[in-house]
PDB file of C-alpha atoms in Angstrom:
ATOM      1  CA  UNK A   1      -0.212   0.130   0.048  1.00 42.00           C
ATOM      2  CA  UNK A   2       1.413   3.294  -0.965  1.00 52.00           C
ATOM      3  CA  UNK A   3       1.503   6.249   1.728  1.00 60.00           C
ATOM      4  CA  UNK A   4      -0.291   9.221  -0.177  1.00 76.00           C
ATOM      5  CA  UNK A   5       0.102  12.682   0.793  1.00 89.00           C
ATOM      6  CA  UNK A   6      -2.687  14.830   2.490  1.00 90.00           C
ATOM      7  CA  UNK A   7      -3.150  16.634  -0.914  1.00 91.00           C
ATOM      8  CA  UNK A   8      -3.328  13.308  -2.855  1.00 92.00           C
ATOM      9  CA  UNK A   9      -6.042  11.735  -0.565  1.00 92.00           C
ATOM     10  CA  UNK A  10      -7.812  15.113  -0.882  1.00 93.00           C
ATOM     11  CA  UNK A  11      -7.941  15.217  -4.564  1.00 94.00           C
ATOM     12  CA  UNK A  12      -9.071  11.184  -4.252  1.00 92.00           C
ATOM     13  CA  UNK A  13     -11.802  12.223  -1.885  1.00 93.00           C
ATOM     14  CA  UNK A  14     -13.341  14.964  -4.387  1.00 94.00           C
ATOM     15  CA  UNK A  15     -13.033  12.721  -7.490  1.00 94.00           C
ATOM     16  CA  UNK A  16     -14.842  10.173  -5.494  1.00 91.00           C
ATOM     17  CA  UNK A  17     -17.555  12.766  -4.398  1.00 91.00           C
ATOM     18  CA  UNK A  18     -18.026  13.628  -7.806  1.00 91.00           C
ATOM     19  CA  UNK A  19     -18.563  10.233  -9.277  1.00 89.00           C
ATOM     20  CA  UNK A  20     -20.862   9.498  -6.380  1.00 86.00           C
ATOM     21  CA  UNK A  21     -22.720  13.004  -7.046  1.00 87.00           C
ATOM     22  CA  UNK A  22     -23.431  11.882 -10.933  1.00 86.00           C
ATOM     23  CA  UNK A  23     -24.815   8.424 -10.157  1.00 81.00           C
ATOM     24  CA  UNK A  24     -28.134   7.221  -9.093  1.00 76.00           C
ATOM     25  CA  UNK A  25     -29.646   9.611  -6.676  1.00 77.00           C
ATOM     26  CA  UNK A  26     -27.122  12.211  -7.096  1.00 80.00           C
ATOM     27  CA  UNK A  27     -25.821  12.319  -3.478  1.00 85.00           C
ATOM     28  CA  UNK A  28     -23.732  15.294  -2.823  1.00 87.00           C
ATOM     29  CA  UNK A  29     -25.031  17.002  -5.814  1.00 86.00           C
ATOM     30  CA  UNK A  30     -27.624  19.885  -6.122  1.00 81.00           C
ATOM     31  CA  UNK A  31     -29.858  17.365  -8.047  1.00 77.00           C
ATOM     32  CA  UNK A  32     -30.194  14.966  -5.156  1.00 74.00           C
ATOM     33  CA  UNK A  33     -33.918  13.784  -5.128  1.00 70.00           C
ATOM     34  CA  UNK A  34     -35.039  16.418  -7.270  1.00 71.00           C
ATOM     35  CA  UNK A  35     -37.635  15.533 -10.098  1.00 70.00           C
ATOM     36  CA  UNK A  36     -36.145  18.076 -12.608  1.00 73.00           C
ATOM     37  CA  UNK A  37     -32.326  18.032 -12.789  1.00 75.00           C
ATOM     38  CA  UNK A  38     -30.235  21.159 -12.963  1.00 75.00           C
ATOM     39  CA  UNK A  39     -28.060  20.878 -16.200  1.00 82.00           C
ATOM     40  CA  UNK A  40     -24.905  21.953 -14.256  1.00 83.00           C
ATOM     41  CA  UNK A  41     -25.402  21.084 -10.493  1.00 86.00           C
ATOM     42  CA  UNK A  42     -23.315  22.396  -7.780  1.00 87.00           C
ATOM     43  CA  UNK A  43     -21.563  19.226  -6.352  1.00 91.00           C
ATOM     44  CA  UNK A  44     -20.155  19.103  -2.509  1.00 91.00           C
ATOM     45  CA  UNK A  45     -16.710  18.834  -1.843  1.00 94.00           C
ATOM     46  CA  UNK A  46     -14.070  18.803   0.796  1.00 94.00           C
ATOM     47  CA  UNK A  47     -11.900  21.734   1.130  1.00 94.00           C
ATOM     48  CA  UNK A  48      -8.492  22.330   3.210  1.00 94.00           C
ATOM     49  CA  UNK A  49      -7.972  25.992   4.548  1.00 92.00           C
ATOM     50  CA  UNK A  50      -4.521  27.724   5.049  1.00 91.00           C
ATOM     51  CA  UNK A  51      -3.978  26.122   8.343  1.00 91.00           C
ATOM     52  CA  UNK A  52      -4.751  22.538   7.143  1.00 88.00           C
ATOM     53  CA  UNK A  53      -8.017  22.246   8.531  1.00 90.00           C
ATOM     54  CA  UNK A  54     -10.527  20.205   6.396  1.00 91.00           C
ATOM     55  CA  UNK A  55     -14.083  21.719   5.616  1.00 92.00           C
ATOM     56  CA  UNK A  56     -17.169  20.408   3.725  1.00 91.00           C
ATOM     57  CA  UNK A  57     -19.096  22.465   1.362  1.00 91.00           C
ATOM     58  CA  UNK A  58     -22.522  21.685   1.179  1.00 87.00           C
ATOM     59  CA  UNK A  59     -24.254  21.421  -2.100  1.00 86.00           C
ATOM     60  CA  UNK A  60     -27.520  22.417  -0.998  1.00 85.00           C
ATOM     61  CA  UNK A  61     -26.637  25.415   1.080  1.00 86.00           C
ATOM     62  CA  UNK A  62     -23.244  25.934  -0.431  1.00 89.00           C
ATOM     63  CA  UNK A  63     -21.871  26.802   2.787  1.00 88.00           C
ATOM     64  CA  UNK A  64     -18.353  25.680   4.335  1.00 88.00           C
ATOM     65  CA  UNK A  65     -18.868  23.352   7.210  1.00 87.00           C
ATOM     66  CA  UNK A  66     -16.198  22.971   9.765  1.00 88.00           C
ATOM     67  CA  UNK A  67     -16.525  18.708  10.267  1.00 85.00           C
ATOM     68  CA  UNK A  68     -13.982  18.093  12.950  1.00 79.00           C
ATOM     69  CA  UNK A  69     -16.499  17.574  15.880  1.00 71.00           C
ATOM     70  CA  UNK A  70     -18.808  14.893  15.721  1.00 65.00           C
ATOM     71  CA  UNK A  71     -22.022  16.899  17.103  1.00 68.00           C
ATOM     72  CA  UNK A  72     -24.073  18.847  14.938  1.00 71.00           C
ATOM     73  CA  UNK A  73     -22.874  20.328  11.811  1.00 74.00           C
ATOM     74  CA  UNK A  74     -24.474  23.788  11.167  1.00 71.00           C
ATOM     75  CA  UNK A  75     -25.769  23.947   7.477  1.00 66.00           C
ATOM     76  CA  UNK A  76     -25.311  20.532   6.880  1.00 69.00           C
ATOM     77  CA  UNK A  77     -28.101  19.162   4.929  1.00 69.00           C
ATOM     78  CA  UNK A  78     -27.129  15.453   3.759  1.00 66.00           C
ATOM     79  CA  UNK A  79     -28.371  13.882   6.748  1.00 64.00           C
ATOM     80  CA  UNK A  80     -27.754  10.187   6.546  1.00 69.00           C
ATOM     81  CA  UNK A  81     -24.332  10.463   4.913  1.00 79.00           C
ATOM     82  CA  UNK A  82     -22.668  12.153   7.746  1.00 78.00           C
ATOM     83  CA  UNK A  83     -20.742   9.261   8.782  1.00 81.00           C
ATOM     84  CA  UNK A  84     -19.499   8.940   5.222  1.00 84.00           C
ATOM     85  CA  UNK A  85     -18.054  12.620   5.135  1.00 85.00           C
ATOM     86  CA  UNK A  86     -16.495  11.577   8.542  1.00 87.00           C
ATOM     87  CA  UNK A  87     -14.578   8.652   6.754  1.00 88.00           C
ATOM     88  CA  UNK A  88     -13.785  11.411   4.004  1.00 90.00           C
ATOM     89  CA  UNK A  89     -12.426  13.448   6.853  1.00 89.00           C
ATOM     90  CA  UNK A  90     -10.468  10.976   8.498  1.00 89.00           C
ATOM     91  CA  UNK A  91      -8.861   9.513   5.270  1.00 91.00           C
ATOM     92  CA  UNK A  92      -7.547  13.021   4.053  1.00 92.00           C
ATOM     93  CA  UNK A  93      -6.263  13.999   7.760  1.00 91.00           C
ATOM     94  CA  UNK A  94      -4.952  10.647   8.816  1.00 90.00           C
ATOM     95  CA  UNK A  95      -4.727   8.486   6.017  1.00 89.00           C
ATOM     96  CA  UNK A  96      -7.501   5.949   7.562  1.00 87.00           C
ATOM     97  CA  UNK A  97      -9.121   3.497   5.329  1.00 83.00           C
ATOM     98  CA  UNK A  98     -12.648   3.421   4.656  1.00 74.00           C
ATOM     99  CA  UNK A  99     -13.741   0.016   5.805  1.00 69.00           C
ATOM    100  CA  UNK A 100     -15.343  -1.882   3.085  1.00 67.00           C
ATOM    101  CA  UNK A 101     -17.840  -3.272   5.067  1.00 63.00           C
ATOM    102  CA  UNK A 102     -19.517   0.033   4.999  1.00 60.00           C
ATOM    103  CA  UNK A 103     -20.304  -0.690   1.228  1.00 60.00           C
ATOM    104  CA  UNK A 104     -22.675  -3.475  -0.047  1.00 56.00           C
ATOM    105  CA  UNK A 105     -21.258  -3.514  -3.719  1.00 52.00           C
ATOM    106  CA  UNK A 106     -24.257  -5.058  -5.025  1.00 53.00           C
ATOM    107  CA  UNK A 107     -23.795  -7.078  -8.476  1.00 49.00           C
ATOM    108  CA  UNK A 108     -21.062  -4.773 -10.155  1.00 46.00           C
ATOM    109  CA  UNK A 109     -20.574  -5.950 -13.650  1.00 43.00           C
ATOM    110  CA  UNK A 110     -24.196  -7.515 -13.906  1.00 42.00           C
ATOM    111  CA  UNK A 111     -26.266  -4.740 -13.584  1.00 43.00           C
ATOM    112  CA  UNK A 112     -24.038  -1.893 -13.720  1.00 47.00           C
ATOM    113  CA  UNK A 113     -22.503  -0.194 -10.564  1.00 48.00           C
ATOM    114  CA  UNK A 114     -24.634  -0.627  -7.526  1.00 47.00           C
ATOM    115  CA  UNK A 115     -23.090   0.946  -4.369  1.00 48.00           C
ATOM    116  CA  UNK A 116     -24.903   1.105  -0.961  1.00 49.00           C
ATOM    117  CA  UNK A 117     -23.640   2.717   1.862  1.00 44.00           C
ATOM    118  CA  UNK A 118     -24.512   1.615   5.277  1.00 40.00           C
TER     119      UNK A 118
END
């Protein structure tokens, strides 16, 4: 396993967020659960400030949310995927791996890419 830098992990997480935002229910996208999709939707992202702190930019409120603390995040509208955002934060800051048992990969290859996040 390679030891990636914080910037590399940051870039990889944002790439994954973009992929998730363009598939299925468009989680992390302005188009999440909307009947009519916006042509160029705003997509959530992780940010690193000048001090090295990790923030999450919410796709609905478009606000930067400081996500260090485990309790309520003001302006966070993604509800059930807070745990996933915490996994992303821990991966960026500490290099912690996201456990595969958090995902049900369904029948990839047979019926397209099906991923469920627990």
